[in-house]
């Protein structure tokens, strides 16, 4: 089942995404929540923090697994996804530090790190809901367009378009890491529910290809059409070509 949810703007999109996540946190005794970075989920994280501050949400039993991390960046680097998640969510709610999981960008041994992270995700007993954003080229997490769909956590070379899209956060393009650890498409598809949020006119064409076009590893997000329970939350601009 793929449910397309059209919202009027970014604020409404953020609230909708936060609602889907909050529901899992409330309904499961030990919620396992898959989280994402990028600019798209920031508004949803702000909503979750707001509800936590109002006493409507409790993170004490929540376990999180994040999608990806730049290879080579230590946790205290302000561009690492570890830093981003703490800055935008974890530092503001009562999640236990030991329940927070991300790939370790400082592990030089890619095979070991990928195996370790697969075991971590499996060890949670299964993700109740996985949040995703989408790159301009249709990538999910850091799974770039390719000839095949990846299975488990893997070490990827970032495409130039992704480096260009993300360089706005770094001092210069040369500072953007060239490799990242990312959950595989297979791992992402194993989540019980998936919510993917996309906003802005710039992604409207990719939204159309991903959710109405053929399922192909050339548009990695298209695989979600085969998932049993996925919520595609769009603002008006991202939905404009549907
Ligand atoms: C990065 C992340 C993705 C994210 C994408 C889109 O590449 N690895 O998980 O979906 O950026 O980011 P934004 O939401 O800023 O457009």
PDB file of C-alpha atoms and ligand atoms in Angstrom:
ATOM      1  CA  UNK A   1       0.000   0.000   0.000  1.00  0.00           C
ATOM      2  CA  UNK A   2       1.383   3.367  -1.031  1.00  0.00           C
ATOM      3  CA  UNK A   3      -0.503   6.341   0.330  1.00  0.00           C
ATOM      4  CA  UNK A   4       0.223   9.734  -1.208  1.00  0.00           C
ATOM      5  CA  UNK A   5      -0.453  12.531   1.267  1.00  0.00           C
ATOM      6  CA  UNK A   6      -0.599  16.007  -0.253  1.00  0.00           C
ATOM      7  CA  UNK A   7      -0.013  18.916   2.095  1.00  0.00           C
ATOM      8  CA  UNK A   8      -0.223  22.608   1.331  1.00  0.00           C
ATOM      9  CA  UNK A   9       3.216  23.637   2.527  1.00  0.00           C
ATOM     10  CA  UNK A  10       6.325  22.662   4.477  1.00  0.00           C
ATOM     11  CA  UNK A  11       4.728  23.337   7.889  1.00  0.00           C
ATOM     12  CA  UNK A  12       1.837  20.977   7.170  1.00  0.00           C
ATOM     13  CA  UNK A  13       4.192  18.377   5.672  1.00  0.00           C
ATOM     14  CA  UNK A  14       6.335  18.511   8.822  1.00  0.00           C
ATOM     15  CA  UNK A  15       3.344  18.073  11.113  1.00  0.00           C
ATOM     16  CA  UNK A  16       2.057  15.102   9.119  1.00  0.00           C
ATOM     17  CA  UNK A  17       5.457  13.374   9.203  1.00  0.00           C
ATOM     18  CA  UNK A  18       5.814  14.052  12.936  1.00  0.00           C
ATOM     19  CA  UNK A  19       2.320  12.617  13.555  1.00  0.00           C
ATOM     20  CA  UNK A  20       3.202   9.345  11.823  1.00  0.00           C
ATOM     21  CA  UNK A  21       6.356   9.009  13.930  1.00  0.00           C
ATOM     22  CA  UNK A  22       4.650  10.061  17.190  1.00  0.00           C
ATOM     23  CA  UNK A  23       1.968   7.419  16.638  1.00  0.00           C
ATOM     24  CA  UNK A  24       4.608   4.657  16.555  1.00  0.00           C
ATOM     25  CA  UNK A  25       6.299   6.075  19.669  1.00  0.00           C
ATOM     26  CA  UNK A  26       2.980   6.009  21.535  1.00  0.00           C
ATOM     27  CA  UNK A  27       1.721   2.646  20.298  1.00  0.00           C
ATOM     28  CA  UNK A  28       4.825   0.497  20.746  1.00  0.00           C
ATOM     29  CA  UNK A  29       6.280  -0.501  24.081  1.00  0.00           C
ATOM     30  CA  UNK A  30       9.805  -0.332  22.689  1.00  0.00           C
ATOM     31  CA  UNK A  31       9.566   1.809  19.586  1.00  0.00           C
ATOM     32  CA  UNK A  32      12.300   1.481  16.987  1.00  0.00           C
ATOM     33  CA  UNK A  33      12.390   4.549  14.791  1.00  0.00           C
ATOM     34  CA  UNK A  34      14.502   4.959  11.659  1.00  0.00           C
ATOM     35  CA  UNK A  35      15.633   8.537  11.172  1.00  0.00           C
ATOM     36  CA  UNK A  36      17.077  10.612   8.359  1.00  0.00           C
ATOM     37  CA  UNK A  37      19.160  13.727   7.860  1.00  0.00           C
ATOM     38  CA  UNK A  38      18.958  16.437   5.201  1.00  0.00           C
ATOM     39  CA  UNK A  39      16.964  19.653   5.386  1.00  0.00           C
ATOM     40  CA  UNK A  40      13.565  18.026   4.742  1.00  0.00           C
ATOM     41  CA  UNK A  41      13.033  16.308   8.154  1.00  0.00           C
ATOM     42  CA  UNK A  42      14.120  19.307  10.271  1.00  0.00           C
ATOM     43  CA  UNK A  43      10.579  20.700  10.604  1.00  0.00           C
ATOM     44  CA  UNK A  44       9.249  17.299  11.708  1.00  0.00           C
ATOM     45  CA  UNK A  45      12.003  17.060  14.353  1.00  0.00           C
ATOM     46  CA  UNK A  46      10.981  20.503  15.628  1.00  0.00           C
ATOM     47  CA  UNK A  47       7.383  19.281  15.990  1.00  0.00           C
ATOM     48  CA  UNK A  48       8.519  16.190  17.901  1.00  0.00           C
ATOM     49  CA  UNK A  49      10.565  18.400  20.251  1.00  0.00           C
ATOM     50  CA  UNK A  50       7.547  20.667  20.720  1.00  0.00           C
ATOM     51  CA  UNK A  51       5.315  17.709  21.671  1.00  0.00           C
ATOM     52  CA  UNK A  52       8.014  16.388  24.008  1.00  0.00           C
ATOM     53  CA  UNK A  53       8.196  19.793  25.743  1.00  0.00           C
ATOM     54  CA  UNK A  54       4.416  19.787  26.115  1.00  0.00           C
ATOM     55  CA  UNK A  55       4.595  16.393  27.791  1.00  0.00           C
ATOM     56  CA  UNK A  56       2.827  14.650  24.918  1.00  0.00           C
ATOM     57  CA  UNK A  57       5.716  12.435  23.860  1.00  0.00           C
ATOM     58  CA  UNK A  58       8.229  10.330  25.759  1.00  0.00           C
ATOM     59  CA  UNK A  59      11.465   9.123  24.186  1.00  0.00           C
ATOM     60  CA  UNK A  60      12.748   7.123  27.168  1.00  0.00           C
ATOM     61  CA  UNK A  61      11.991   3.765  25.525  1.00  0.00           C
ATOM     62  CA  UNK A  62      12.773   4.833  21.975  1.00  0.00           C
ATOM     63  CA  UNK A  63      15.620   3.288  19.993  1.00  0.00           C
ATOM     64  CA  UNK A  64      16.745   5.044  16.819  1.00  0.00           C
ATOM     65  CA  UNK A  65      18.664   3.830  13.802  1.00  0.00           C
ATOM     66  CA  UNK A  66      19.865   6.447  11.360  1.00  0.00           C
ATOM     67  CA  UNK A  67      20.254   5.832   7.670  1.00  0.00           C
ATOM     68  CA  UNK A  68      23.749   6.983   6.933  1.00  0.00           C
ATOM     69  CA  UNK A  69      26.960   8.790   7.854  1.00  0.00           C
ATOM     70  CA  UNK A  70      29.817  10.379   5.956  1.00  0.00           C
ATOM     71  CA  UNK A  71      32.927   8.216   5.933  1.00  0.00           C
ATOM     72  CA  UNK A  72      35.844   9.993   7.571  1.00  0.00           C
ATOM     73  CA  UNK A  73      33.916  12.494   9.691  1.00  0.00           C
ATOM     74  CA  UNK A  74      34.236  12.163  13.464  1.00  0.00           C
ATOM     75  CA  UNK A  75      31.153  12.683  15.663  1.00  0.00           C
ATOM     76  CA  UNK A  76      32.210  16.136  16.796  1.00  0.00           C
ATOM     77  CA  UNK A  77      32.557  17.435  13.231  1.00  0.00           C
ATOM     78  CA  UNK A  78      29.579  19.751  12.791  1.00  0.00           C
ATOM     79  CA  UNK A  79      28.850  18.250   9.362  1.00  0.00           C
ATOM     80  CA  UNK A  80      28.662  14.686  10.603  1.00  0.00           C
ATOM     81  CA  UNK A  81      25.202  13.194  10.700  1.00  0.00           C
ATOM     82  CA  UNK A  82      25.821  12.235  14.336  1.00  0.00           C
ATOM     83  CA  UNK A  83      26.244  15.935  15.101  1.00  0.00           C
ATOM     84  CA  UNK A  84      23.232  16.885  12.960  1.00  0.00           C
ATOM     85  CA  UNK A  85      20.923  14.448  14.732  1.00  0.00           C
ATOM     86  CA  UNK A  86      22.028  15.604  18.187  1.00  0.00           C
ATOM     87  CA  UNK A  87      21.708  19.226  17.234  1.00  0.00           C
ATOM     88  CA  UNK A  88      18.294  18.872  15.586  1.00  0.00           C
ATOM     89  CA  UNK A  89      16.641  16.272  17.827  1.00  0.00           C
ATOM     90  CA  UNK A  90      18.488  14.097  20.334  1.00  0.00           C
ATOM     91  CA  UNK A  91      19.866  16.918  22.532  1.00  0.00           C
ATOM     92  CA  UNK A  92      16.335  18.249  23.018  1.00  0.00           C
ATOM     93  CA  UNK A  93      14.426  15.104  24.079  1.00  0.00           C
ATOM     94  CA  UNK A  94      14.808  12.380  26.729  1.00  0.00           C
ATOM     95  CA  UNK A  95      16.252   9.685  24.476  1.00  0.00           C
ATOM     96  CA  UNK A  96      18.901   7.491  26.134  1.00  0.00           C
ATOM     97  CA  UNK A  97      22.334   7.933  24.481  1.00  0.00           C
ATOM     98  CA  UNK A  98      22.817   4.153  24.385  1.00  0.00           C
ATOM     99  CA  UNK A  99      19.652   3.800  22.277  1.00  0.00           C
ATOM    100  CA  UNK A 100      20.979   6.053  19.489  1.00  0.00           C
ATOM    101  CA  UNK A 101      22.524   4.275  16.507  1.00  0.00           C
ATOM    102  CA  UNK A 102      24.338   5.578  13.439  1.00  0.00           C
ATOM    103  CA  UNK A 103      27.051   4.119  11.244  1.00  0.00           C
ATOM    104  CA  UNK A 104      30.508   5.076  12.591  1.00  0.00           C
ATOM    105  CA  UNK A 105      32.163   7.340  10.016  1.00  0.00           C
ATOM    106  CA  UNK A 106      35.545   6.976  11.667  1.00  0.00           C
ATOM    107  CA  UNK A 107      35.752   3.229  11.138  1.00  0.00           C
ATOM    108  CA  UNK A 108      38.252   2.917   8.264  1.00  0.00           C
ATOM    109  CA  UNK A 109      37.371  -0.740   7.745  1.00  0.00           C
ATOM    110  CA  UNK A 110      34.306  -0.534   5.502  1.00  0.00           C
ATOM    111  CA  UNK A 111      33.481  -4.258   5.552  1.00  0.00           C
ATOM    112  CA  UNK A 112      33.659  -4.369   9.340  1.00  0.00           C
ATOM    113  CA  UNK A 113      31.568  -1.229   9.770  1.00  0.00           C
ATOM    114  CA  UNK A 114      28.875  -2.382   7.329  1.00  0.00           C
ATOM    115  CA  UNK A 115      28.630  -5.764   9.059  1.00  0.00           C
ATOM    116  CA  UNK A 116      28.527  -4.100  12.480  1.00  0.00           C
ATOM    117  CA  UNK A 117      25.717  -1.745  11.443  1.00  0.00           C
ATOM    118  CA  UNK A 118      23.648  -4.508   9.834  1.00  0.00           C
ATOM    119  CA  UNK A 119      23.887  -6.396  13.132  1.00  0.00           C
ATOM    120  CA  UNK A 120      22.839  -3.277  15.048  1.00  0.00           C
ATOM    121  CA  UNK A 121      19.724  -2.791  12.899  1.00  0.00           C
ATOM    122  CA  UNK A 122      18.848  -6.473  13.100  1.00  0.00           C
ATOM    123  CA  UNK A 123      19.430  -6.456  16.850  1.00  0.00           C
ATOM    124  CA  UNK A 124      16.663  -3.882  17.329  1.00  0.00           C
ATOM    125  CA  UNK A 125      14.163  -6.564  16.337  1.00  0.00           C
ATOM    126  CA  UNK A 126      12.850  -4.499  13.426  1.00  0.00           C
ATOM    127  CA  UNK A 127      12.155  -0.871  12.596  1.00  0.00           C
ATOM    128  CA  UNK A 128       8.546   0.235  13.260  1.00  0.00           C
ATOM    129  CA  UNK A 129       8.734   3.243  10.990  1.00  0.00           C
ATOM    130  CA  UNK A 130      11.570   4.491   8.800  1.00  0.00           C
ATOM    131  CA  UNK A 131      11.695   8.156   7.821  1.00  0.00           C
ATOM    132  CA  UNK A 132      13.262   9.009   4.461  1.00  0.00           C
ATOM    133  CA  UNK A 133      14.053  12.090   2.446  1.00  0.00           C
ATOM    134  CA  UNK A 134      14.888  11.885  -1.231  1.00  0.00           C
ATOM    135  CA  UNK A 135      17.841  13.283  -3.171  1.00  0.00           C
ATOM    136  CA  UNK A 136      17.293  15.197  -6.413  1.00  0.00           C
ATOM    137  CA  UNK A 137      18.402  12.119  -8.341  1.00  0.00           C
ATOM    138  CA  UNK A 138      15.967   9.864  -6.468  1.00  0.00           C
ATOM    139  CA  UNK A 139      18.473   8.517  -3.961  1.00  0.00           C
ATOM    140  CA  UNK A 140      17.266   7.324  -0.567  1.00  0.00           C
ATOM    141  CA  UNK A 141      19.745   7.441   2.308  1.00  0.00           C
ATOM    142  CA  UNK A 142      22.947   7.504   0.235  1.00  0.00           C
ATOM    143  CA  UNK A 143      21.875   4.769  -2.169  1.00  0.00           C
ATOM    144  CA  UNK A 144      22.675   6.482  -5.455  1.00  0.00           C
ATOM    145  CA  UNK A 145      21.168   5.548  -8.859  1.00  0.00           C
ATOM    146  CA  UNK A 146      22.834   2.349 -10.010  1.00  0.00           C
ATOM    147  CA  UNK A 147      22.343  -0.876 -11.973  1.00  0.00           C
ATOM    148  CA  UNK A 148      21.243  -2.815  -8.911  1.00  0.00           C
ATOM    149  CA  UNK A 149      19.466  -2.320  -5.596  1.00  0.00           C
ATOM    150  CA  UNK A 150      21.809  -2.685  -2.615  1.00  0.00           C
ATOM    151  CA  UNK A 151      20.949  -5.209   0.096  1.00  0.00           C
ATOM    152  CA  UNK A 152      22.590  -4.326   3.413  1.00  0.00           C
ATOM    153  CA  UNK A 153      24.713  -1.476   4.719  1.00  0.00           C
ATOM    154  CA  UNK A 154      27.322  -0.501   2.179  1.00  0.00           C
ATOM    155  CA  UNK A 155      30.055   2.024   1.558  1.00  0.00           C
ATOM    156  CA  UNK A 156      29.167   4.245  -1.410  1.00  0.00           C
ATOM    157  CA  UNK A 157      31.004   6.772  -3.534  1.00  0.00           C
ATOM    158  CA  UNK A 158      28.835   9.886  -3.658  1.00  0.00           C
ATOM    159  CA  UNK A 159      27.801  11.115  -7.089  1.00  0.00           C
ATOM    160  CA  UNK A 160      28.905  14.561  -8.185  1.00  0.00           C
ATOM    161  CA  UNK A 161      25.287  15.822  -8.087  1.00  0.00           C
ATOM    162  CA  UNK A 162      25.025  14.747  -4.435  1.00  0.00           C
ATOM    163  CA  UNK A 163      28.369  16.363  -3.587  1.00  0.00           C
ATOM    164  CA  UNK A 164      27.142  19.560  -5.263  1.00  0.00           C
ATOM    165  CA  UNK A 165      23.800  19.438  -3.433  1.00  0.00           C
ATOM    166  CA  UNK A 166      25.501  18.974  -0.062  1.00  0.00           C
ATOM    167  CA  UNK A 167      28.415  21.382  -0.497  1.00  0.00           C
ATOM    168  CA  UNK A 168      26.263  24.239   0.818  1.00  0.00           C
ATOM    169  CA  UNK A 169      26.904  22.875   4.302  1.00  0.00           C
ATOM    170  CA  UNK A 170      30.700  22.765   3.960  1.00  0.00           C
ATOM    171  CA  UNK A 171      33.384  25.468   3.666  1.00  0.00           C
ATOM    172  CA  UNK A 172      34.148  24.310   0.126  1.00  0.00           C
ATOM    173  CA  UNK A 173      33.285  21.535  -2.312  1.00  0.00           C
ATOM    174  CA  UNK A 174      36.661  19.922  -1.610  1.00  0.00           C
ATOM    175  CA  UNK A 175      35.626  19.460   2.031  1.00  0.00           C
ATOM    176  CA  UNK A 176      32.597  17.288   1.179  1.00  0.00           C
ATOM    177  CA  UNK A 177      33.470  13.665   1.955  1.00  0.00           C
ATOM    178  CA  UNK A 178      33.554  11.451  -1.154  1.00  0.00           C
ATOM    179  CA  UNK A 179      32.297   8.299   0.578  1.00  0.00           C
ATOM    180  CA  UNK A 180      29.525   7.433   2.982  1.00  0.00           C
ATOM    181  CA  UNK A 181      28.183   4.448   4.882  1.00  0.00           C
ATOM    182  CA  UNK A 182      24.524   3.878   4.157  1.00  0.00           C
ATOM    183  CA  UNK A 183      21.828   1.417   5.063  1.00  0.00           C
ATOM    184  CA  UNK A 184      21.030  -0.666   2.004  1.00  0.00           C
ATOM    185  CA  UNK A 185      17.784  -0.622   0.074  1.00  0.00           C
ATOM    186  CA  UNK A 186      17.072  -4.116   1.406  1.00  0.00           C
ATOM    187  CA  UNK A 187      17.458  -2.900   5.003  1.00  0.00           C
ATOM    188  CA  UNK A 188      15.216   0.097   4.377  1.00  0.00           C
ATOM    189  CA  UNK A 189      12.535  -2.075   2.746  1.00  0.00           C
ATOM    190  CA  UNK A 190      12.493  -4.351   5.817  1.00  0.00           C
ATOM    191  CA  UNK A 191      11.001  -1.563   7.981  1.00  0.00           C
ATOM    192  CA  UNK A 192       7.367  -2.276   8.864  1.00  0.00           C
ATOM    193  CA  UNK A 193       6.294   1.205   7.759  1.00  0.00           C
ATOM    194  CA  UNK A 194       8.061   3.857   5.742  1.00  0.00           C
ATOM    195  CA  UNK A 195       7.383   7.589   5.524  1.00  0.00           C
ATOM    196  CA  UNK A 196       9.133   9.543   2.790  1.00  0.00           C
ATOM    197  CA  UNK A 197       8.906  13.333   2.804  1.00  0.00           C
ATOM    198  CA  UNK A 198       9.646  15.451  -0.246  1.00  0.00           C
ATOM    199  CA  UNK A 199       9.160  19.161  -0.707  1.00  0.00           C
ATOM    200  CA  UNK A 200       9.882  21.781  -3.327  1.00  0.00           C
ATOM    201  CA  UNK A 201       9.456  22.230  -7.076  1.00  0.00           C
ATOM    202  CA  UNK A 202      13.029  21.088  -7.768  1.00  0.00           C
ATOM    203  CA  UNK A 203      12.092  17.495  -6.892  1.00  0.00           C
ATOM    204  CA  UNK A 204       8.684  17.364  -8.651  1.00  0.00           C
ATOM    205  CA  UNK A 205      10.013  15.507 -11.685  1.00  0.00           C
ATOM    206  CA  UNK A 206      11.819  12.926  -9.569  1.00  0.00           C
ATOM    207  CA  UNK A 207       8.679  12.508  -7.421  1.00  0.00           C
ATOM    208  CA  UNK A 208       6.694  11.693 -10.555  1.00  0.00           C
ATOM    209  CA  UNK A 209       9.314   9.226 -11.795  1.00  0.00           C
ATOM    210  CA  UNK A 210       9.750   7.562  -8.391  1.00  0.00           C
ATOM    211  CA  UNK A 211       6.098   7.086  -7.471  1.00  0.00           C
ATOM    212  CA  UNK A 212       4.322   6.734 -10.822  1.00  0.00           C
ATOM    213  CA  UNK A 213       7.100   5.464 -13.106  1.00  0.00           C
ATOM    214  CA  UNK A 214       8.705   2.031 -13.455  1.00  0.00           C
ATOM    215  CA  UNK A 215      10.509   0.505 -10.477  1.00  0.00           C
ATOM    216  CA  UNK A 216      14.190   0.784 -11.313  1.00  0.00           C
ATOM    217  CA  UNK A 217      17.513   1.139  -9.451  1.00  0.00           C
ATOM    218  CA  UNK A 218      18.111   4.165 -11.700  1.00  0.00           C
ATOM    219  CA  UNK A 219      15.543   5.905  -9.452  1.00  0.00           C
ATOM    220  CA  UNK A 220      16.220   4.226  -6.093  1.00  0.00           C
ATOM    221  CA  UNK A 221      13.087   5.631  -4.364  1.00  0.00           C
ATOM    222  CA  UNK A 222      10.900   3.838  -6.938  1.00  0.00           C
ATOM    223  CA  UNK A 223      11.431   0.554  -5.030  1.00  0.00           C
ATOM    224  CA  UNK A 224       9.088   1.930  -2.365  1.00  0.00           C
ATOM    225  CA  UNK A 225       6.187   1.131  -4.704  1.00  0.00           C
ATOM    226  CA  UNK A 226       6.751  -2.492  -3.664  1.00  0.00           C
ATOM    227  CA  UNK A 227       6.623  -1.796   0.082  1.00  0.00           C
ATOM    228  CA  UNK A 228       3.456  -2.924   1.939  1.00  0.00           C
ATOM    229  CA  UNK A 229       2.951   0.309   3.917  1.00  0.00           C
ATOM    230  CA  UNK A 230       4.522   3.527   2.715  1.00  0.00           C
ATOM    231  CA  UNK A 231       3.374   7.104   3.246  1.00  0.00           C
ATOM    232  CA  UNK A 232       4.591   9.622   0.661  1.00  0.00           C
ATOM    233  CA  UNK A 233       4.186  13.064   2.207  1.00  0.00           C
ATOM    234  CA  UNK A 234       4.484  15.886  -0.335  1.00  0.00           C
ATOM    235  CA  UNK A 235       4.005  19.619  -0.339  1.00  0.00           C
ATOM    236  CA  UNK A 236       2.065  21.210  -3.187  1.00  0.00           C
ATOM    237  CA  UNK A 237       5.183  21.954  -5.243  1.00  0.00           C
ATOM    238  CA  UNK A 238       6.664  18.468  -5.009  1.00  0.00           C
ATOM    239  CA  UNK A 239       3.246  17.010  -5.961  1.00  0.00           C
ATOM    240  CA  UNK A 240       2.721  19.463  -8.820  1.00  0.00           C
ATOM    241  CA  UNK A 241       3.417  16.976 -11.633  1.00  0.00           C
ATOM    242  CA  UNK A 242       1.360  14.079 -10.266  1.00  0.00           C
TER     243      UNK A 242
HETATM  244  C1  LIG B   1      21.388  13.530   1.754  1.00  0.00           C
HETATM  245  C2  LIG B   1      20.940  12.394   2.685  1.00  0.00           C
HETATM  246  C3  LIG B   1      19.592  11.850   2.294  1.00  0.00           C
HETATM  247  C4  LIG B   1      18.616  12.989   2.076  1.00  0.00           C
HETATM  248  C5  LIG B   1      19.107  13.874   0.961  1.00  0.00           C
HETATM  249  C6  LIG B   1      18.155  15.007   0.611  1.00  0.00           C
HETATM  250  O1  LIG B   1      21.963  13.049   0.588  1.00  0.00           O
HETATM  251  N1  LIG B   1      21.887  11.305   2.741  1.00  0.00           N
HETATM  252  O2  LIG B   1      19.136  10.967   3.295  1.00  0.00           O
HETATM  253  O3  LIG B   1      17.352  12.489   1.778  1.00  0.00           O
HETATM  254  O4  LIG B   1      20.343  14.431   1.386  1.00  0.00           O
HETATM  255  O5  LIG B   1      18.400  16.125   1.409  1.00  0.00           O
HETATM  256  P1  LIG B   1      17.457  17.375   1.519  1.00  0.00           P
HETATM  257  O6  LIG B   1      16.320  16.961   2.372  1.00  0.00           O
HETATM  258  O7  LIG B   1      18.312  18.421   2.180  1.00  0.00           O
HETATM  259  O8  LIG B   1      17.057  17.746   0.136  1.00  0.00           O
END
